[in-house]
Amino acid sequence: MNLTLYSHPLSSYCWKVLIALYENGTPFDTRMVNLGDPEAKAAFKTLWPTAKIPLLEDRGEVVPETSIMIEHIEQRYPGKVRLIPQDPHAQLNIRLWDRLFDLYVMAPMQRFIAQQLRPATERDMGIIADSLTELQNAYDMIEDRRGDHNWAAGESFSMADCAAAPALFYARMVAPFWSSHVNLAHYFDRLMARPSVRRVIAEARPYFHYFPLYHSIPAHFLSDVPETA
Ligand SMILES: N[C@@H](CCC(=O)N[C@@H](CS)C(=O)NCC(=O)O)C(=O)O
């Protein structure tokens, strides 16, 4: 197998790349990485210095950073679903929304959850409050600026949606959408119904009890029963 993905089933950034791989049925091997184990982390760090997951290897070539991984997969192993289309202007819009979801949804969501992993007395309430404000601002931006097309950057599913699905899945448990976020809520439902997204959720299910906000996971994500509503 050419591609190896160092990954963990609960990691939001790993979902981003897994969704891209699943969209086109791109073959790859997985290596589970447990960053909580200092020895495993030290070994992993020799591959790439940030020691962040996921990390992609293509026949020995290390490819870091999720957006670069998806661009790499698109260039070397293109499939039927074009996650980054040919048109340069459309590409810019996709990269813009990919950045917006990573920087303004994923990042504050991760900062909030990092605080939940600390003992209650050691949590930084300033970081918690700022993360919630940033998420509300990001939701407003998505509501107002994404437009009324089906996917993040237009009518076709793209790299931006690969970023959006895990970011919003976890963020929504940190900061629920407001009733005014109608467009965002519809977009979220569309993302969650996508087979590649359902698959990463199903694969994470046996690990969900390790997630600090486990009790905030909506029940329908905890079982494989198709949604009816
Ligand atoms: N900018 C990186 C972010 C990756 C990232 O933050 N991954 C998280 C897991 S979702 C991680 O490795 N966290 C562990 C740590 O920061 O030590 C990317 O897009 O690949």
Coordinates of C-alpha atoms and ligand atoms in Angstrom, one line a residue:
M1 CA 0.0 0.0 0.0
N2 CA 1.4 3.4 -0.9
L3 CA -0.3 5.5 1.7
T4 CA -0.1 5.1 5.5
L5 CA -2.1 7.4 7.8
Y6 CA -0.9 7.8 11.4
S7 CA -4.1 8.5 13.1
H8 CA -6.5 8.1 16.1
P9 CA -10.3 7.4 15.6
L10 CA -11.3 10.2 18.0
S11 CA -9.1 13.0 16.5
S12 CA -11.0 15.7 14.6
Y13 CA -8.1 16.5 12.3
C14 CA -7.7 12.8 11.5
W15 CA -11.4 12.7 10.5
K16 CA -10.7 15.5 8.1
V17 CA -8.2 13.4 6.1
L18 CA -10.1 10.1 6.6
I19 CA -13.2 11.8 5.1
A20 CA -11.2 12.8 2.0
L21 CA -9.8 9.2 1.6
Y22 CA -13.2 7.6 2.1
E23 CA -14.9 10.0 -0.4
N24 CA -12.9 8.3 -3.2
G25 CA -12.2 4.9 -1.7
T26 CA -8.5 5.7 -1.8
P27 CA -6.6 2.7 -0.4
F28 CA -4.4 3.3 2.6
D29 CA -3.0 1.6 5.8
T30 CA -3.7 3.1 9.2
R31 CA -1.3 3.2 12.2
M32 CA -3.0 4.1 15.4
V33 CA -1.0 6.7 17.4
N34 CA -1.5 7.2 21.1
L35 CA -0.1 10.7 21.9
G36 CA -0.9 10.1 25.6
D37 CA 1.9 7.6 25.8
P38 CA 5.2 9.5 26.1
E39 CA 7.3 6.7 24.5
A40 CA 4.9 6.5 21.5
K41 CA 4.9 10.3 21.2
A42 CA 8.7 10.5 21.2
A43 CA 8.9 7.8 18.5
F44 CA 6.2 9.6 16.4
K45 CA 8.1 12.9 16.8
T46 CA 11.0 11.5 14.8
L47 CA 8.8 11.3 11.8
W48 CA 7.7 15.0 11.9
P49 CA 8.7 17.5 14.7
T50 CA 5.2 18.9 15.5
A51 CA 4.1 15.3 16.5
K52 CA 0.5 16.2 15.5
I53 CA -1.9 13.7 14.2
P54 CA -2.7 12.8 11.5
L55 CA 0.5 12.3 9.5
L56 CA 0.6 10.9 6.1
E57 CA 3.3 8.8 4.5
D58 CA 3.4 8.2 0.8
R59 CA 6.0 5.5 -0.1
G60 CA 8.3 6.9 2.6
E61 CA 7.6 10.6 1.9
V62 CA 6.2 12.3 4.9
V63 CA 3.3 14.6 4.2
P64 CA 2.3 16.8 7.3
E65 CA -0.6 19.2 7.8
T66 CA -4.1 18.0 6.9
S67 CA -4.8 20.5 4.1
I68 CA -1.5 19.6 2.4
M69 CA -2.3 15.9 2.9
I70 CA -5.7 16.4 1.0
E71 CA -4.0 18.4 -1.7
H72 CA -1.3 15.7 -2.0
I73 CA -4.0 12.9 -2.2
E74 CA -5.9 15.0 -4.9
Q75 CA -2.7 15.4 -7.0
R76 CA -1.4 11.9 -6.8
Y77 CA -4.5 9.8 -6.3
P78 CA -7.4 11.8 -7.8
G79 CA -10.8 10.1 -7.7
K80 CA -14.3 10.7 -8.9
V81 CA -15.1 13.2 -6.2
R82 CA -12.9 16.3 -6.9
L83 CA -12.2 17.7 -3.5
I84 CA -10.2 20.5 -5.1
P85 CA -11.5 21.3 -8.6
Q86 CA -9.5 22.6 -11.6
D87 CA -10.9 26.2 -11.6
P88 CA -8.4 28.5 -9.8
H89 CA -11.1 30.8 -8.4
A90 CA -13.1 27.9 -7.1
Q91 CA -9.9 26.5 -5.5
L92 CA -9.3 29.8 -3.6
N93 CA -12.8 29.7 -2.2
I94 CA -12.3 26.1 -1.1
R95 CA -9.0 26.9 0.6
L96 CA -10.6 30.0 2.2
W97 CA -13.3 27.9 3.8
D98 CA -10.9 25.2 4.7
R99 CA -8.8 27.8 6.6
L100 CA -12.0 29.3 8.2
F101 CA -13.1 26.0 9.6
D102 CA -9.6 25.0 10.8
L103 CA -8.7 28.4 12.4
Y104 CA -12.1 29.7 13.7
V105 CA -14.0 26.5 14.5
M106 CA -11.5 23.7 15.1
A107 CA -9.0 25.8 17.0
P108 CA -11.4 27.3 19.7
M109 CA -13.1 23.9 20.0
Q110 CA -9.8 22.2 20.7
R111 CA -8.8 24.9 23.2
F112 CA -12.1 24.4 25.0
I113 CA -11.7 20.7 25.1
A114 CA -8.1 20.9 26.2
Q115 CA -9.3 22.7 29.3
Q116 CA -11.9 20.0 30.0
L117 CA -9.0 17.5 30.1
R118 CA -7.5 19.4 33.0
P119 CA -8.6 18.9 36.6
A120 CA -11.6 21.3 37.3
T121 CA -9.5 23.5 39.7
E122 CA -6.8 24.0 37.0
R123 CA -9.0 25.1 34.2
D124 CA -8.4 28.6 32.7
M125 CA -11.9 30.2 32.7
G126 CA -10.6 33.0 30.4
I127 CA -9.6 30.5 27.7
I128 CA -13.0 28.7 28.1
A129 CA -14.9 32.0 27.8
D130 CA -12.9 33.2 24.8
S131 CA -13.3 29.9 23.0
L132 CA -17.1 30.1 23.4
T133 CA -17.1 33.7 22.1
E134 CA -14.9 32.7 19.1
L135 CA -17.2 29.8 18.3
Q136 CA -20.3 32.0 18.3
N137 CA -18.5 34.5 16.1
A138 CA -17.5 31.7 13.7
Y139 CA -21.1 30.4 13.6
D140 CA -22.4 33.9 12.8
M141 CA -19.8 34.1 10.0
I142 CA -20.8 30.8 8.5
E143 CA -24.5 31.6 8.8
D144 CA -24.0 35.0 7.0
R145 CA -21.2 34.3 4.5
R146 CA -21.4 30.7 3.4
G147 CA -24.3 31.3 1.1
D148 CA -27.2 29.0 0.5
H149 CA -25.5 26.4 -1.6
N150 CA -25.3 22.8 -0.4
W151 CA -21.7 22.6 0.6
A152 CA -19.2 24.9 2.3
A153 CA -17.8 26.4 -0.9
G154 CA -20.4 25.7 -3.6
E155 CA -22.6 22.9 -4.9
S156 CA -19.9 20.3 -4.8
F157 CA -18.5 18.5 -1.8
S158 CA -14.9 19.7 -1.3
M159 CA -11.8 19.8 1.0
A160 CA -13.6 22.6 2.9
D161 CA -16.4 20.1 3.8
C162 CA -13.8 17.6 5.0
A163 CA -12.6 20.3 7.4
A164 CA -16.1 21.5 8.4
A165 CA -17.6 18.1 9.4
P166 CA -15.3 17.2 12.3
A167 CA -14.9 20.8 13.4
L168 CA -18.7 21.3 13.6
F169 CA -19.4 17.8 15.0
Y170 CA -17.3 18.5 18.1
A171 CA -17.9 22.3 18.3
R172 CA -21.6 21.9 18.5
M173 CA -21.2 20.0 21.8
V174 CA -19.0 22.8 23.1
A175 CA -21.3 25.6 21.9
P176 CA -24.7 24.6 20.5
F177 CA -26.0 26.5 17.5
W178 CA -28.5 29.3 18.2
S179 CA -32.0 29.1 16.7
S180 CA -30.9 32.0 14.4
H181 CA -28.3 29.6 12.9
V182 CA -30.8 28.1 10.5
N183 CA -28.5 27.8 7.4
L184 CA -25.7 26.4 9.6
A185 CA -28.0 23.8 11.2
H186 CA -29.1 22.6 7.7
Y187 CA -25.5 22.5 6.5
F188 CA -24.6 20.5 9.6
D189 CA -27.3 17.9 9.0
R190 CA -26.2 17.6 5.4
L191 CA -22.6 16.9 6.5
M192 CA -23.6 14.4 9.1
A193 CA -25.7 12.4 6.5
R194 CA -22.7 12.1 4.1
P195 CA -21.6 8.4 4.0
S196 CA -17.9 9.3 4.5
V197 CA -18.8 11.3 7.6
R198 CA -21.1 8.6 9.0
R199 CA -18.2 6.2 8.6
V200 CA -15.7 8.2 10.7
I201 CA -18.4 8.6 13.4
A202 CA -19.1 4.9 13.3
E203 CA -15.4 4.1 13.6
A204 CA -15.0 6.6 16.6
R205 CA -18.0 5.1 18.4
P206 CA -16.1 2.5 20.4
Y207 CA -13.8 5.3 21.7
F208 CA -16.4 8.0 22.4
H209 CA -16.4 7.2 26.1
Y210 CA -12.9 8.6 26.3
F211 CA -14.1 12.0 25.0
P212 CA -14.5 14.4 27.9
L213 CA -17.9 15.7 26.7
Y214 CA -19.2 12.2 26.1
H215 CA -22.5 13.0 27.9
S216 CA -23.1 15.8 25.4
I217 CA -22.9 13.6 22.3
P218 CA -26.4 13.5 20.9
A219 CA -27.9 10.0 21.3
H220 CA -28.3 9.4 17.5
F221 CA -24.5 9.5 17.1
L222 CA -24.0 6.8 19.7
S223 CA -25.9 4.1 17.8
D224 CA -25.9 3.0 14.2
V225 CA -29.6 3.4 13.8
P226 CA -30.4 5.7 10.8
E227 CA -31.9 9.0 11.7
T228 CA -35.6 9.4 11.1
A229 CA -36.3 13.1 11.8
Ligands
LIG1 N1 -2.5 22.1 11.8 C1 -2.5 20.7 12.1 C2 -3.3 20.4 13.3 C3 -3.3 18.9 13.8 C4 -3.8 18.8 15.2 O1 -3.9 19.8 15.9 N2 -4.0 17.5 15.6 C5 -4.3 17.3 17.0 C6 -5.3 16.1 17.1 S1 -6.9 16.5 16.4 C7 -3.1 16.8 17.8 O2 -2.2 16.2 17.2 N3 -3.1 17.1 19.1 C8 -2.1 16.7 20.0 C9 -1.1 17.7 20.4 O3 -1.3 18.9 20.0 O4 -0.2 17.4 21.1 C10 -3.1 19.9 10.8 O5 -3.9 20.4 10.1 O6 -2.6 18.8 10.6

